[in-house]
Coordinates of C-alpha atoms in Angstrom, one line a residue:
X113 CA -9.8 137.2 -40.0
X114 CA -10.5 134.1 -42.1
X115 CA -12.5 131.0 -40.6
X116 CA -10.6 127.6 -40.3
X117 CA -13.8 125.3 -40.5
X118 CA -13.8 122.5 -43.1
X119 CA -16.3 122.5 -45.8
X120 CA -17.7 119.2 -47.1
X121 CA -19.8 118.8 -50.1
X122 CA -23.4 117.8 -49.7
X123 CA -23.1 114.5 -51.6
X124 CA -20.4 113.3 -49.2
X125 CA -22.7 113.6 -46.2
X126 CA -25.3 111.5 -48.0
X127 CA -22.9 108.7 -48.6
X128 CA -21.8 108.5 -45.0
X129 CA -25.5 108.3 -43.9
X130 CA -26.1 105.4 -46.3
X131 CA -23.1 103.5 -45.0
X132 CA -24.2 103.8 -41.4
X133 CA -27.7 102.6 -42.2
X134 CA -26.5 99.6 -44.2
X135 CA -24.0 98.6 -41.5
X136 CA -26.8 98.7 -38.9
X137 CA -29.1 96.5 -41.0
X138 CA -26.4 93.9 -41.9
X139 CA -25.4 93.2 -38.2
X140 CA -27.0 89.9 -36.9
X141 CA -29.4 90.1 -34.0
X142 CA -29.2 87.6 -31.1
X143 CA -32.0 85.0 -31.1
X144 CA -34.5 85.1 -28.2
X145 CA -34.7 82.0 -26.0
X146 CA -37.9 79.9 -26.1
X147 CA -37.9 80.0 -22.4
X148 CA -36.6 83.3 -21.1
X149 CA -34.7 83.2 -17.8
X150 CA -36.7 84.3 -14.9
X151 CA -35.3 86.7 -12.6
X152 CA -34.1 85.2 -9.2
X153 CA -36.6 85.9 -6.5
X154 CA -36.5 84.6 -2.9
X155 CA -39.6 82.7 -2.0
X156 CA -40.8 82.2 1.5
X157 CA -40.5 78.6 2.9
X158 CA -43.6 76.4 2.9
X159 CA -45.4 76.2 6.2
X160 CA -47.6 73.3 5.5
X161 CA -45.5 70.9 7.7
X162 CA -43.2 71.5 10.7
X163 CA -39.4 71.7 10.1
X164 CA -36.8 70.1 12.5
X165 CA -35.3 73.5 13.1
X166 CA -38.5 74.8 14.6
X167 CA -37.9 72.5 17.6
X168 CA -35.9 74.3 20.3
X169 CA -34.4 71.0 21.4
X170 CA -33.2 70.0 18.0
X171 CA -29.5 69.0 17.8
X172 CA -27.8 68.8 14.5
X173 CA -25.3 66.0 13.7
X174 CA -22.7 68.6 13.3
X175 CA -23.2 69.6 17.0
X176 CA -22.7 66.1 18.4
X177 CA -19.2 65.3 19.6
X178 CA -17.1 62.9 17.4
X179 CA -16.5 59.4 18.7
X180 CA -13.1 57.6 18.3
X181 CA -13.5 54.0 17.2
X182 CA -11.2 51.2 16.1
X183 CA -11.0 50.8 12.4
X184 CA -11.3 47.4 10.7
X185 CA -13.2 44.4 11.9
X186 CA -14.3 44.0 15.5
X187 CA -13.3 40.8 17.4
X188 CA -15.7 38.0 16.7
X189 CA -16.0 34.3 17.5
X190 CA -12.3 33.8 16.8
X191 CA -11.4 35.7 19.9
X192 CA -13.6 33.5 22.0
X193 CA -12.0 30.4 20.5
X194 CA -8.5 31.9 21.2
X195 CA -9.5 32.5 24.8
X196 CA -10.8 28.9 25.3
X197 CA -7.5 27.3 24.0
X198 CA -5.3 28.4 27.0
X199 CA -8.1 27.5 29.5
X200 CA -8.5 24.0 27.9
X201 CA -4.7 23.5 27.8
X202 CA -4.4 24.5 31.5
X203 CA -7.1 22.0 32.5
X204 CA -5.5 19.2 30.5
X205 CA -2.1 20.0 31.9
X206 CA -3.5 19.8 35.5
X207 CA -5.2 16.5 34.6
X208 CA -1.9 15.1 33.4
X209 CA -0.3 16.1 36.7
X210 CA -2.8 14.0 38.5
X211 CA -2.2 11.2 36.0
X212 CA 1.5 11.4 36.6
X213 CA 1.0 10.9 40.3
X214 CA -1.4 8.0 39.7
X215 CA 1.0 6.3 37.2
X216 CA 4.0 6.8 39.5
X217 CA 2.2 5.2 42.4
X218 CA 1.0 2.3 40.2
X219 CA 4.4 1.5 38.9
X220 CA 5.8 1.6 42.4
X221 CA 3.2 -0.9 43.5
X222 CA 3.9 -3.2 40.6
X223 CA 7.7 -3.1 41.2
X224 CA 7.1 -4.0 44.8
X225 CA 5.2 -7.1 43.7
X226 CA 8.1 -8.1 41.4
X227 CA 10.6 -8.3 44.3
X228 CA 8.4 -10.8 46.2
X229 CA 9.0 -14.6 45.8
X230 CA 6.9 -16.4 43.1
X231 CA 3.5 -17.5 44.3
X232 CA 2.2 -21.0 43.3
X233 CA -0.7 -20.5 41.1
X234 CA -3.8 -22.0 42.8
X235 CA -5.9 -24.6 40.8
X236 CA -8.8 -22.2 40.5
X237 CA -8.3 -18.5 40.0
X238 CA -11.1 -16.0 40.3
X239 CA -10.9 -13.6 37.3
X240 CA -12.2 -10.8 39.4
X241 CA -9.2 -11.1 41.8
X242 CA -6.6 -10.8 39.1
X243 CA -6.7 -7.1 39.4
X244 CA -5.2 -7.2 42.9
X245 CA -2.4 -9.6 41.7
X246 CA -1.5 -7.8 38.5
X247 CA 2.3 -8.2 37.8
X248 CA 2.5 -10.8 40.6
X249 CA 5.1 -13.5 40.0
X250 CA 3.6 -17.0 39.9
X251 CA 4.7 -20.5 39.2
X252 CA 2.6 -23.2 37.5
X253 CA 3.3 -26.8 36.4
X254 CA 1.6 -28.7 33.6
X255 CA 1.8 -29.8 30.0
X256 CA 1.4 -27.6 27.0
X257 CA -1.4 -28.3 24.6
X258 CA 0.4 -27.5 21.4
X259 CA -2.6 -28.6 19.3
X260 CA -4.4 -25.6 20.7
X261 CA -1.6 -23.1 20.1
X262 CA -2.4 -19.6 18.9
X263 CA -0.2 -17.0 17.3
X264 CA -0.9 -13.3 18.0
X265 CA 0.6 -10.7 15.8
X266 CA 2.4 -9.4 14.0
X267 CA 4.8 -8.3 16.7
X268 CA 8.3 -6.7 16.2
X269 CA 11.4 -7.6 18.2
X270 CA 14.8 -6.0 17.4
X271 CA 13.5 -4.9 14.0
X272 CA 12.3 -8.4 12.9
X273 CA 8.7 -9.4 12.4
X274 CA 7.2 -12.3 14.3
X275 CA 4.4 -13.5 16.6
X276 CA 3.6 -14.2 20.2
X277 CA 3.0 -17.8 21.0
X278 CA 0.0 -18.5 23.3
X279 CA -0.3 -22.1 24.4
X280 CA -2.8 -23.5 27.0
X281 CA -1.1 -25.1 30.0
X282 CA -3.1 -28.1 31.2
X283 CA -2.2 -28.4 34.9
X284 CA -4.6 -31.1 36.1
X285 CA -6.0 -33.4 33.4
X286 CA -9.4 -34.7 34.6
X287 CA -9.3 -32.5 37.7
X288 CA -8.5 -33.9 41.1
X289 CA -11.5 -32.1 42.6
X290 CA -13.9 -33.6 40.0
X291 CA -14.5 -30.3 38.3
X292 CA -12.4 -30.8 35.2
X293 CA -9.0 -29.5 34.1
X294 CA -7.5 -26.3 35.4
X295 CA -6.0 -25.0 32.2
X296 CA -4.6 -21.5 31.9
X297 CA -3.3 -19.5 29.0
X298 CA 0.5 -18.9 28.8
X299 CA 2.2 -16.3 26.6
X300 CA 5.4 -18.2 26.0
X301 CA 7.1 -15.4 24.1
X302 CA 8.2 -14.3 20.7
X303 CA 9.1 -16.4 17.6
X304 CA 10.3 -15.2 14.2
X305 CA 7.8 -15.0 11.4
X306 CA 9.8 -17.5 9.2
X307 CA 9.4 -20.1 12.0
X308 CA 5.7 -19.7 12.6
X309 CA 4.9 -23.3 11.5
X310 CA 5.3 -25.9 14.3
X311 CA 7.2 -28.3 12.0
X312 CA 10.0 -25.7 11.6
X313 CA 10.5 -25.3 15.3
X314 CA 10.2 -28.8 16.9
X315 CA 12.7 -27.9 19.6
X316 CA 10.3 -25.2 20.8
X317 CA 7.5 -27.8 21.5
X318 CA 8.3 -29.5 24.8
X319 CA 6.1 -32.6 25.3
X320 CA 6.7 -33.5 29.0
X321 CA 5.8 -31.7 32.2
X322 CA 7.1 -28.1 32.4
X323 CA 7.5 -25.5 35.1
X324 CA 6.4 -22.1 34.0
X325 CA 7.5 -19.0 35.9
X326 CA 5.8 -15.8 34.8
X327 CA 3.7 -12.8 35.6
X328 CA 0.0 -12.9 36.3
X329 CA -1.5 -10.2 34.1
X330 CA -4.9 -8.6 33.6
X331 CA -6.6 -9.2 30.3
X332 CA -5.4 -6.9 27.5
X333 CA -7.5 -4.0 26.2
X334 CA -8.0 -3.5 22.5
X335 CA -7.5 -0.1 21.0
X336 CA -9.6 1.4 18.2
X337 CA -6.9 0.8 15.6
X338 CA -6.5 -3.0 16.1
X339 CA -8.7 -5.1 13.8
X340 CA -10.9 -7.8 15.2
X341 CA -9.6 -11.4 15.6
X342 CA -10.6 -14.0 13.1
X343 CA -10.5 -17.4 15.0
X344 CA -12.0 -19.3 12.1
X345 CA -8.9 -18.5 10.1
X346 CA -6.4 -18.7 13.0
X347 CA -5.7 -14.9 12.9
X348 CA -5.3 -13.2 16.2
X349 CA -4.3 -9.5 16.2
X350 CA -4.5 -9.0 20.0
X351 CA -4.9 -11.4 22.9
X352 CA -8.6 -11.5 23.7
X353 CA -8.3 -13.6 26.9
X354 CA -12.0 -14.4 27.2
X355 CA -12.3 -15.4 23.6
X356 CA -9.2 -17.6 23.7
X357 CA -10.3 -19.2 26.9
X358 CA -13.6 -20.2 25.3
X359 CA -11.9 -21.6 22.2
X360 CA -9.5 -23.7 24.2
X361 CA -11.8 -24.6 27.2
X362 CA -9.4 -23.0 29.7
X363 CA -9.8 -20.5 32.5
X364 CA -9.6 -16.8 31.6
X365 CA -6.2 -16.5 33.2
X366 CA -3.3 -14.9 31.4
X367 CA 0.3 -15.7 32.4
X368 CA 3.3 -14.2 30.7
X369 CA 6.4 -16.4 30.9
X370 CA 9.5 -14.5 32.0
X371 CA 13.2 -15.1 31.3
X372 CA 16.4 -13.2 31.0
X373 CA 18.6 -14.9 28.4
X374 CA 21.9 -13.2 27.4
X375 CA 22.6 -12.2 23.8
X376 CA 24.1 -15.6 22.7
X377 CA 21.2 -17.6 24.3
X378 CA 18.6 -15.3 22.7
X379 CA 20.2 -15.8 19.3
X380 CA 20.3 -19.5 19.7
X381 CA 16.7 -19.6 20.9
X382 CA 15.6 -17.4 18.0
X383 CA 17.4 -19.7 15.4
X384 CA 15.7 -22.8 16.9
X385 CA 12.3 -21.3 17.1
X386 CA 12.1 -21.5 20.9
X387 CA 9.8 -18.7 22.2
X388 CA 11.7 -15.9 23.9
X389 CA 9.8 -14.7 27.0
X390 CA 9.7 -11.2 28.4
X391 CA 11.9 -9.9 31.3
X392 CA 10.4 -9.7 34.8
X393 CA 9.9 -5.9 34.8
X394 CA 7.2 -3.3 34.7
X395 CA 6.8 -2.1 31.1
X396 CA 4.1 0.5 31.5
X397 CA 4.6 3.7 29.6
X398 CA 4.9 6.8 31.7
X399 CA 4.9 9.8 29.3
X400 CA 2.7 12.1 31.5
X401 CA 5.7 14.4 32.2
X402 CA 6.0 15.2 28.5
X403 CA 2.3 15.8 28.3
X404 CA 2.4 18.2 31.2
X405 CA 5.2 20.2 29.5
X406 CA 3.3 20.2 26.2
X407 CA -0.1 21.3 27.6
X408 CA 1.3 24.0 30.0
X409 CA 3.6 25.3 27.2
X410 CA 0.6 25.6 24.9
X411 CA -1.4 27.4 27.7
X412 CA 1.4 30.0 28.1
X413 CA 1.9 30.5 24.4
X414 CA -1.8 31.0 23.6
X415 CA -2.2 33.3 26.6
X416 CA 0.5 35.5 25.3
X417 CA -1.2 35.5 21.8
X418 CA -4.5 36.4 23.4
X419 CA -3.0 39.3 25.2
X420 CA -1.3 40.6 22.1
X421 CA -4.5 40.4 20.1
X422 CA -6.6 42.2 22.7
X423 CA -4.0 44.8 23.7
X424 CA -2.6 45.5 20.3
X425 CA -1.6 49.2 20.0
X426 CA -3.4 51.2 17.3
X427 CA -1.5 52.4 14.2
X428 CA -1.8 55.7 12.5
X429 CA -4.6 54.5 10.2
X430 CA -6.3 52.2 12.7
X431 CA -8.5 54.9 14.1
X432 CA -11.0 57.2 12.4
X433 CA -13.7 59.6 13.5
X434 CA -17.2 58.3 13.2
X435 CA -19.9 60.9 13.7
X436 CA -22.8 60.1 16.0
X437 CA -25.7 58.8 14.0
X438 CA -28.5 59.8 16.4
X439 CA -30.5 62.3 14.5
X440 CA -33.0 63.1 17.2

């Protein structure tokens, strides 16, 4: 039986060996790192200082329960101011209630004096007693001192600019009691600005004895917006009774002449420059009821705003979890 093995010549085996050696030499070798990687080894922890975990009472921040807090800014001084507004408005509203009662009683007392018959004005009037006779109807006789006339203004009447005519009334020239004249200041009424000069209103300058019926009034009070009078230039912006009395040598007594002309009479007096006096009525303003409604309304509105700010329900993003920061 013949063998089936293959026979190769000897020179073929030599060639195959040379090819294997040359292929092995030509293959590039990997470069070695300058710092070879060290094998991972587990080292024991250092024991030169105590660790927090060694304490049996140690509590990690992960073990503490979470705390729900409101997100955003906390309420600051603005909330305190918002809380003071309704309290202040409530106090002011209550004060206006008391003022309303006082003003109503005062007007009723003045109206009771108006219905009484006119009282003859005594020769000498104590300025301290005028408070008890405010809005009291009085009658005085005398002569006007037009040379000492003063115009106070400007004052508006029915949309037209003008002035108040203040003229000293000399009741007893020389003085029957030997103490000089008993002159008082009379607010005769309103005249138009175009007739402010005496030569343009001669019919409004009576020369004989006159009878003046009017209201005895307390001295006026100047507000902070009214400028100061300038007597040296004849400019009076408000009736300073004491100042006018010193300038004219009269008593510090202020009488407002009263009259009730109809429409036609008022127009004729205005055209002739005759001062138009005031009606015999109480003209005190009483707006305290409006102030009460305003202050109490503000107190209610701001109280609702304060409640809405404090009790505002949280939204989905208004709360977050803040971990307890106590590390001990």
